[in-house]
Tab-separated table of C-alpha atoms and ligand atoms in Angstrom:
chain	number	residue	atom	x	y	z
A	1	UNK	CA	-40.819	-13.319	-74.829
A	2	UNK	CA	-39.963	-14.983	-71.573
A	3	UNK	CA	-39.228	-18.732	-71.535
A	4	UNK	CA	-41.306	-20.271	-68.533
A	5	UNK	CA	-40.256	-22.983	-66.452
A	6	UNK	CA	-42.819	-25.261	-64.506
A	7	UNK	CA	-41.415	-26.417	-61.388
A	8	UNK	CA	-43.431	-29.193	-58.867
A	9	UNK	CA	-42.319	-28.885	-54.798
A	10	UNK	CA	-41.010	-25.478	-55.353
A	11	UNK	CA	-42.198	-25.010	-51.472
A	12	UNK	CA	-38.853	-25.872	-49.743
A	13	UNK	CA	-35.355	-27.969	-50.678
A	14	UNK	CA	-34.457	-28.406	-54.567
A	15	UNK	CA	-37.637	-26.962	-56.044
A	16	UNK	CA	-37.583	-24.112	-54.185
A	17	UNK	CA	-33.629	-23.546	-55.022
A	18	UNK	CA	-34.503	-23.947	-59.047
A	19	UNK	CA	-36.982	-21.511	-58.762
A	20	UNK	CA	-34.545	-18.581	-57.620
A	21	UNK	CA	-31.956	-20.617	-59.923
A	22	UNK	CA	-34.798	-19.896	-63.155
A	23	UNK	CA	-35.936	-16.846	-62.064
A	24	UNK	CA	-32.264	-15.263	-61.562
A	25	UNK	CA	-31.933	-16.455	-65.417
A	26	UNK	CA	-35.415	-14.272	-65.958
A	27	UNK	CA	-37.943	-17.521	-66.756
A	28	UNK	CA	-41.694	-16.890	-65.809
A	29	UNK	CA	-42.367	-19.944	-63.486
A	30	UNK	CA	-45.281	-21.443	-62.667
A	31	UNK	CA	-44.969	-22.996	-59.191
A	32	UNK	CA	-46.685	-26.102	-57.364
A	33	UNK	CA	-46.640	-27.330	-54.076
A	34	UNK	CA	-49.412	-28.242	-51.036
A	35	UNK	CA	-48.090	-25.691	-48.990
A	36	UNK	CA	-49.843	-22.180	-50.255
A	37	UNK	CA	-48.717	-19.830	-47.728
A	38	UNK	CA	-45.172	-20.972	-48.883
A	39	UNK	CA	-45.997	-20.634	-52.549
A	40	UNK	CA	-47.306	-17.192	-51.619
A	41	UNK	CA	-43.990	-16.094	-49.907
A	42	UNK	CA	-42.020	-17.370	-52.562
A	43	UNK	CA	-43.721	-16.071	-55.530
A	44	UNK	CA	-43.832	-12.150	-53.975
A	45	UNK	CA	-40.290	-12.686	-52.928
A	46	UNK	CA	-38.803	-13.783	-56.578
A	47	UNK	CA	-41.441	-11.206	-58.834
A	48	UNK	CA	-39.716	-8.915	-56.316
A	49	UNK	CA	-35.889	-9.568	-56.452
A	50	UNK	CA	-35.785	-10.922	-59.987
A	51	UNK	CA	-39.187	-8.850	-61.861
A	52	UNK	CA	-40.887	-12.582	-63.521
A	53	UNK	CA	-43.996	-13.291	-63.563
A	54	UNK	CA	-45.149	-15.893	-60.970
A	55	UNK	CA	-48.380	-18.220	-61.143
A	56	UNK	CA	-49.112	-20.732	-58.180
A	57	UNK	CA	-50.957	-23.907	-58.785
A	58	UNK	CA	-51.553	-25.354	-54.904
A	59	UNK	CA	-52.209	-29.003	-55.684
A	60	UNK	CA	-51.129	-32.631	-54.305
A	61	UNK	CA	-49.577	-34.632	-57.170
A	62	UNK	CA	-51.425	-37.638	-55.951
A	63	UNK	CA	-55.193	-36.152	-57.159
A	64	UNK	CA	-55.079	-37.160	-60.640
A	65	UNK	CA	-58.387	-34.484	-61.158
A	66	UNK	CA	-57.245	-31.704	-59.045
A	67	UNK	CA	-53.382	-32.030	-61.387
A	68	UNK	CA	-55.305	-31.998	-64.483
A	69	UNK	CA	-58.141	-29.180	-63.491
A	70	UNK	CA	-55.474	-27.187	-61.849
A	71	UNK	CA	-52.769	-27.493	-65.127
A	72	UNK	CA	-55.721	-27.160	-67.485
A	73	UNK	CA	-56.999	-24.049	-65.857
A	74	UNK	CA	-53.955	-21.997	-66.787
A	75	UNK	CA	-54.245	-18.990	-69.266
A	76	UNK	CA	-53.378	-20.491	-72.535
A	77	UNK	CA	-50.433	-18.410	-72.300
A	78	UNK	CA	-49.340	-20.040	-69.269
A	79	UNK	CA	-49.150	-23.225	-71.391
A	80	UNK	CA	-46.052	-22.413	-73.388
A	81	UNK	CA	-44.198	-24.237	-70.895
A	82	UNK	CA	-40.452	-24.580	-72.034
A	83	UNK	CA	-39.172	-26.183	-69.046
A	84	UNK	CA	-40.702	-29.044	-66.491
A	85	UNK	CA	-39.502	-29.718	-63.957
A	86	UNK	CA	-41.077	-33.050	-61.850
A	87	UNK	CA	-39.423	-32.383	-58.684
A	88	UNK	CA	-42.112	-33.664	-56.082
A	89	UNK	CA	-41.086	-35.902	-54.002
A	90	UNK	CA	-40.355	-37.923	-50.878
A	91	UNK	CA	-39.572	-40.595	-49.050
A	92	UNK	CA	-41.688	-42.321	-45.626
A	93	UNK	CA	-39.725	-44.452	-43.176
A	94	UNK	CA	-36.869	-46.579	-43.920
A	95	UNK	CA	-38.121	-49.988	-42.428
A	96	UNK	CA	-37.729	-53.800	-43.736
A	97	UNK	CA	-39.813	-54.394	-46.382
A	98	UNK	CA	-41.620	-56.916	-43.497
A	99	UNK	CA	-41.857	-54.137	-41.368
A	100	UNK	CA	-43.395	-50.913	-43.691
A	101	UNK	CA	-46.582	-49.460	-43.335
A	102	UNK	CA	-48.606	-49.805	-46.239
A	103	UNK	CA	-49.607	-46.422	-45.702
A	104	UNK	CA	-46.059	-45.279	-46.306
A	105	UNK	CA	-45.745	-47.258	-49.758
A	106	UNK	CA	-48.950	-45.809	-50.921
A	107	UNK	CA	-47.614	-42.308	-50.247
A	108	UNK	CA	-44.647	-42.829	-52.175
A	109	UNK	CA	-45.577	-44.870	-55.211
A	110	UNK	CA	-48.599	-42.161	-55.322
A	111	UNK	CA	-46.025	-39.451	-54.806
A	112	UNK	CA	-42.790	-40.363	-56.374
A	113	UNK	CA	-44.484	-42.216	-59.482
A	114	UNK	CA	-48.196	-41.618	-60.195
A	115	UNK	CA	-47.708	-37.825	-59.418
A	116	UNK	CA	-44.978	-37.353	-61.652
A	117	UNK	CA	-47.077	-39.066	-64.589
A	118	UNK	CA	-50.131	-36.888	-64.169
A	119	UNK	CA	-48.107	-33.721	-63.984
A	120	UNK	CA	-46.088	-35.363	-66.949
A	121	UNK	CA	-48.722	-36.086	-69.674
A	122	UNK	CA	-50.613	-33.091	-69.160
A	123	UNK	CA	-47.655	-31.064	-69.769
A	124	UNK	CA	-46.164	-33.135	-73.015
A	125	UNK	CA	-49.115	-32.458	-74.609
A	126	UNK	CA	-48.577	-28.911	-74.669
A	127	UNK	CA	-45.330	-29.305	-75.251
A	128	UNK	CA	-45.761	-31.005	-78.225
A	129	UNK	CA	-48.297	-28.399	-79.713
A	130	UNK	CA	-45.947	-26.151	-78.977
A	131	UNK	CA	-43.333	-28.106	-80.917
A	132	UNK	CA	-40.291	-28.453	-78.364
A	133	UNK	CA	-39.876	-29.082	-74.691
A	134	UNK	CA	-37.556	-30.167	-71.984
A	135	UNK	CA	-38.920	-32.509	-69.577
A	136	UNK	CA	-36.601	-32.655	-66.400
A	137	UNK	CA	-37.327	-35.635	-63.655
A	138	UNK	CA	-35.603	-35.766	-60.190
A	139	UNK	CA	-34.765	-39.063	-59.542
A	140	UNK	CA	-32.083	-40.306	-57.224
A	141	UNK	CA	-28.932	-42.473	-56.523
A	142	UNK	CA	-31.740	-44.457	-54.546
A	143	UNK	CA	-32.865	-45.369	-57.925
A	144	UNK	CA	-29.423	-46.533	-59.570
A	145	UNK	CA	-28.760	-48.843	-56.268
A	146	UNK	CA	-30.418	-50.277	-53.502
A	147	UNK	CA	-30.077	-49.934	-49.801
A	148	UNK	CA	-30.873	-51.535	-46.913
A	149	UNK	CA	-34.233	-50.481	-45.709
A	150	UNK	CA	-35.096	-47.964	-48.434
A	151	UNK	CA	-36.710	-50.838	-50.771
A	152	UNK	CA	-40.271	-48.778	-51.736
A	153	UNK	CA	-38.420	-45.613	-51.963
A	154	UNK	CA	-35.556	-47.014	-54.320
A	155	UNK	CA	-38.158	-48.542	-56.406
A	156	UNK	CA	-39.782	-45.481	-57.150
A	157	UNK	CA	-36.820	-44.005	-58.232
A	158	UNK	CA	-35.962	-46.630	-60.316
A	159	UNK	CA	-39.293	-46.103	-62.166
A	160	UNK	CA	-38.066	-42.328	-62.762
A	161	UNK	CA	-35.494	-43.730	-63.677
A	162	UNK	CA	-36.717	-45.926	-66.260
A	163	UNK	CA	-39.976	-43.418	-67.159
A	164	UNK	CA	-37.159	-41.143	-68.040
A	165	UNK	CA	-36.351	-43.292	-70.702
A	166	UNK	CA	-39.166	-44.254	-71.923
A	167	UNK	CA	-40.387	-40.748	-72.158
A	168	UNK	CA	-37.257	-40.184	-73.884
A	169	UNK	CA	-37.856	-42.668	-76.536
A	170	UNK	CA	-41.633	-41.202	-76.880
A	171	UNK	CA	-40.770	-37.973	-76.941
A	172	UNK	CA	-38.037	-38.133	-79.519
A	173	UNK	CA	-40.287	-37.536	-82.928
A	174	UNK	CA	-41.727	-34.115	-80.957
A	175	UNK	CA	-38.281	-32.505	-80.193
A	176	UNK	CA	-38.848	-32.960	-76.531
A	177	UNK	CA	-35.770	-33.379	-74.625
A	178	UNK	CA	-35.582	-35.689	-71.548
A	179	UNK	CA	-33.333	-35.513	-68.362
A	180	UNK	CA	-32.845	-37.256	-65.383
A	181	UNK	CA	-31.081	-35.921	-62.181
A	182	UNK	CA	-29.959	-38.522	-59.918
A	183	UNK	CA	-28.895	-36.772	-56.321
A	184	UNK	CA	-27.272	-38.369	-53.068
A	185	UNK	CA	-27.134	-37.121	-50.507
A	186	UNK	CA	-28.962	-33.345	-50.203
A	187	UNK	CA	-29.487	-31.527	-46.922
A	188	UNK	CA	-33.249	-30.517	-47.398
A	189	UNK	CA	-36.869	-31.130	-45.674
A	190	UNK	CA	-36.014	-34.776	-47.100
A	191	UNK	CA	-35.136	-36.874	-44.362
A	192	UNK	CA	-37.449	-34.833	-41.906
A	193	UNK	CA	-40.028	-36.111	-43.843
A	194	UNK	CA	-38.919	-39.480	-44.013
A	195	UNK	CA	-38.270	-39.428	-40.494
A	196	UNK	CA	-41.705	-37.640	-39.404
A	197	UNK	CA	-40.106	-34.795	-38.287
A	198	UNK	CA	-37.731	-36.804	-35.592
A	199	UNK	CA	-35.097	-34.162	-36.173
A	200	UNK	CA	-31.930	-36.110	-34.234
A	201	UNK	CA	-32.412	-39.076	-36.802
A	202	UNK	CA	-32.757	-36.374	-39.896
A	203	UNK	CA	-29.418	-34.964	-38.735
A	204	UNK	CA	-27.973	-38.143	-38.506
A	205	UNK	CA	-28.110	-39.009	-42.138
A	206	UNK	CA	-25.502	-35.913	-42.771
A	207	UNK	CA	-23.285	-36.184	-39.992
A	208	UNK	CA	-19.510	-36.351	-41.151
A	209	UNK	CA	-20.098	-35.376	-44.580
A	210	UNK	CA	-20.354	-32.107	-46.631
A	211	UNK	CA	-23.871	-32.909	-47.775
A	212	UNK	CA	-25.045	-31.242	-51.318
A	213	UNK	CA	-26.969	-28.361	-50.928
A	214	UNK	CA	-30.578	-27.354	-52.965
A	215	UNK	CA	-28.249	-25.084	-54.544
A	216	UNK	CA	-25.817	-27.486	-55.790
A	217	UNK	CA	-28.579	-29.499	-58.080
A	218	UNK	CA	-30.245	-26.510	-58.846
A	219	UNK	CA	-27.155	-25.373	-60.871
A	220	UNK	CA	-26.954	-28.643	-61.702
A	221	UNK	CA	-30.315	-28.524	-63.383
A	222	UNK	CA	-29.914	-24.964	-64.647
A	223	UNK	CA	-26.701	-26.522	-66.793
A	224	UNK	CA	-28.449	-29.485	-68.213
A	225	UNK	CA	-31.268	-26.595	-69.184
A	226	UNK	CA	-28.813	-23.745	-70.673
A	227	UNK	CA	-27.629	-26.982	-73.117
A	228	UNK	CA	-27.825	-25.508	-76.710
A	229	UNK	CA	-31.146	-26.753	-78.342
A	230	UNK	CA	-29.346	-30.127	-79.998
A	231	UNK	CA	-27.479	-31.151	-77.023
A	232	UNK	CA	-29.464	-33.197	-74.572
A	233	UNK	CA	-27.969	-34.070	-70.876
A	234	UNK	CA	-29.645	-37.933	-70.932
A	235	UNK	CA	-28.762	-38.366	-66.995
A	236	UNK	CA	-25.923	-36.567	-64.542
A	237	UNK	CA	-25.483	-38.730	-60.944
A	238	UNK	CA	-23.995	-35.877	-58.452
A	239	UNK	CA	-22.693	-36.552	-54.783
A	240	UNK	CA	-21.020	-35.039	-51.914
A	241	UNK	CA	-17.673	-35.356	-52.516
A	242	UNK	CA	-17.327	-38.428	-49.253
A	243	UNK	CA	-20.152	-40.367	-50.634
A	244	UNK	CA	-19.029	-42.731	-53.221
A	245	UNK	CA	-22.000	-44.931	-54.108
A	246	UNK	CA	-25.681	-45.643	-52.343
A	247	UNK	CA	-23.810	-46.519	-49.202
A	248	UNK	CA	-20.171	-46.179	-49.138
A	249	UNK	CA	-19.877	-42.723	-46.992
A	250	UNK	CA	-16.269	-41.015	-45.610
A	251	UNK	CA	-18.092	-39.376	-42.233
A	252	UNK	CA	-15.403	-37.528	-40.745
A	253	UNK	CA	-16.871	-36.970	-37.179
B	301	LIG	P1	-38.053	-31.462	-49.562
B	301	LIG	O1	-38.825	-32.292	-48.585
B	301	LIG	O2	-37.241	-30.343	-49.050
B	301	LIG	O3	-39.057	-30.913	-50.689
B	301	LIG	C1	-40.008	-31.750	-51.276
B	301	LIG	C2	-40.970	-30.939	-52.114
B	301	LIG	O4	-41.915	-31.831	-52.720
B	301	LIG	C3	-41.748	-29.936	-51.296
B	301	LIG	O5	-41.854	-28.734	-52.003
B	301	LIG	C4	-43.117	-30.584	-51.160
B	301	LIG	O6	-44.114	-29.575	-51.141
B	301	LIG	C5	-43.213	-31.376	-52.469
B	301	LIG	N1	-44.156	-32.483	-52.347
B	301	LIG	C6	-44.005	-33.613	-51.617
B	301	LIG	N2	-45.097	-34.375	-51.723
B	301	LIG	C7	-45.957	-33.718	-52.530
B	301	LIG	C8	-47.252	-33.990	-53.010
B	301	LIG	N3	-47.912	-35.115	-52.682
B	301	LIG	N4	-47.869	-33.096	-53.820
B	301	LIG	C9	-47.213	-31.960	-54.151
B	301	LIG	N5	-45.987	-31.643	-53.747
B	301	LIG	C10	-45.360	-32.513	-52.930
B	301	LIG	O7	-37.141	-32.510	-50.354
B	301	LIG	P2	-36.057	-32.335	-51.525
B	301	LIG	O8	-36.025	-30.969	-52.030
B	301	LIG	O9	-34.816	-32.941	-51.035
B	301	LIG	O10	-36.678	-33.330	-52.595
B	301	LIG	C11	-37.029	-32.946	-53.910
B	301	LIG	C12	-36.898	-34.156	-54.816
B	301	LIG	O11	-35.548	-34.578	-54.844
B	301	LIG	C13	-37.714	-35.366	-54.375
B	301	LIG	O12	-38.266	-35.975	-55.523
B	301	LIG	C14	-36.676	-36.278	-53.732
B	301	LIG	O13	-37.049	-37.624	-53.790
B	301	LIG	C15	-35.476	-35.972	-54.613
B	301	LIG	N6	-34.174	-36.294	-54.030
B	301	LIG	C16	-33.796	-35.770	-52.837
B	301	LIG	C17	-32.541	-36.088	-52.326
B	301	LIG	C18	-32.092	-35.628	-50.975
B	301	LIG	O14	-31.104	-36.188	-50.438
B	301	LIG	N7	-32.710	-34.597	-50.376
B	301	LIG	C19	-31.604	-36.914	-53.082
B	301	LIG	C20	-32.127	-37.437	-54.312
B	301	LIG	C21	-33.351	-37.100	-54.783
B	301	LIG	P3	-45.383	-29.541	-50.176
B	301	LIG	O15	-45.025	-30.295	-48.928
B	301	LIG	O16	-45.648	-28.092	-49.955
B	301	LIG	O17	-46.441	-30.185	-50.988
B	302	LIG	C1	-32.499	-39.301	-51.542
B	302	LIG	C2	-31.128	-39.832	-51.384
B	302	LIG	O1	-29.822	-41.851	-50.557
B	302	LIG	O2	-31.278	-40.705	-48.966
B	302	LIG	O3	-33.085	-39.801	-52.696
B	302	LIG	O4	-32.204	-42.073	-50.690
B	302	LIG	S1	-31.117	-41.195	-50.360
């Protein structure tokens, strides 16, 4: 039988790259995002090129009910989920902490934290009925260091960061393996979104470097996933090659 992966944000950037990543290895996926028509797109392009089984769950990982109903509403079948992946994400403005918009923060620490929790204990419960798991959060190199401005962001990182462990530590007794993915700097939606859609400043953030691609953490994720069953990838930090840290960068202009 097919091993199914669960992916959340497969509409665009690192989400949508694991899903052709798992799909190209033949998982079933069940795929989340707001965006429908993408979800739509997506899942008749991969049952096409790759013959899985697709199931879209349109939800916003902030509505605590709508994550549950929408999980719990799967065929039981759909519930065998080998592989999670809490992808779901973003990041609002990049202000002083003096300066952000409450707004923003809410967004985030709904988002980045809260979201990934819901998602998170729904699916470790069936995971531990089903008596193994892998449980993969994306967190960032925003949440191993600070810097300047991204203060809300970073800490919700750091909470993946530290969730991550904790879940780990949970988990243990159920077989339930636990990763964390730590990015820097990834040419996606990202900092369009953080940037509400002021494309010059998005572009900015990449200039002079050979930013990561979806498709580099995607086969980033797809290794710490093809692990044999009693190896378990605790963390992996990946950058472009010229970024060394949170904010050392080699732009070559
Ligand atoms: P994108 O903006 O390209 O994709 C973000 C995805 O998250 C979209 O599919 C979006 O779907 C989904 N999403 C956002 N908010 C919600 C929500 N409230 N409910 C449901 N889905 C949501 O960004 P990336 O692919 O770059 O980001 C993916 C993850 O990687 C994020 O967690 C991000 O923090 C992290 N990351 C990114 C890095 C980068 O440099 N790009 C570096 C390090 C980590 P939709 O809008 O359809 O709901
Ligand atoms: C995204 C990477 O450094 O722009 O998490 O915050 S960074």
């Amino acid at each position: 039988m097919s091993k199914i992966v669960l992916i959340t944000g497969a509409t665009a950037g690192i989400g949508e790259a694991c899903a052709h990543t798992f799909a190209r290895e033949k998982y079933n996926l069940v795929l989340t995002g707001r965006r429908a028509d993408r979800l739509e797109k997506l899942a008749e392009k991969l049952k096409a090129q790759y013959g899985v089984d697709v199931m879209q769950l349109v939800f916003d990982v902030e509505d605590k009910e709508l994550v549950v109903s929408k999980l719990e509403g799967l065929p039981e079948h759909w519930k065998k989920i080998d592989i999670l992946i809490n992808n779901a994400g973003l990041s609002k403005g990049l202000d002083p902490i003096q300066a952000g918009q409450f707004d923003d923060w809410d967004t985030m620490i709904d988002t980045n934290i809260k979201g990934l929790l819901y998602v998170s204990k729904t699916v470790a419960n069936w995971m531990i009925a089903n008596g193994q798991g892998h449980i993969i959060n994306m967190g960032s190199i925003a949440g191993k260091e600070i810097y300047a401005n991204g203060n809300v962001y970073c800490a919700t990182k750091a909470a993946v960061d530290f969730l991550s462990k904790g879940m780990r530590v949970d988990l243990l007794p159920h077989d339930i393996k636990v990763t964390a993915i730590h990015p820097g700097a990834v040419e996606t939606e990202f900092s369009m979104v953080r940037f509400n859609g002021d494309a010059e400043r998005a572009k900015k953030v990449y200039e002079g470097l050979v930013p990561l691609t979806a498709e580099d953490i995607a086969e980033t994720i797809w290794f710490a996933a093809s692990r044999p069953a009693h190896v378990n990838i605790n963390e992996m930090i990946i950058t472009p090659t010229r970024q060394a840290n949170a904010t050392v960068f080699n732009r070559k202009v």
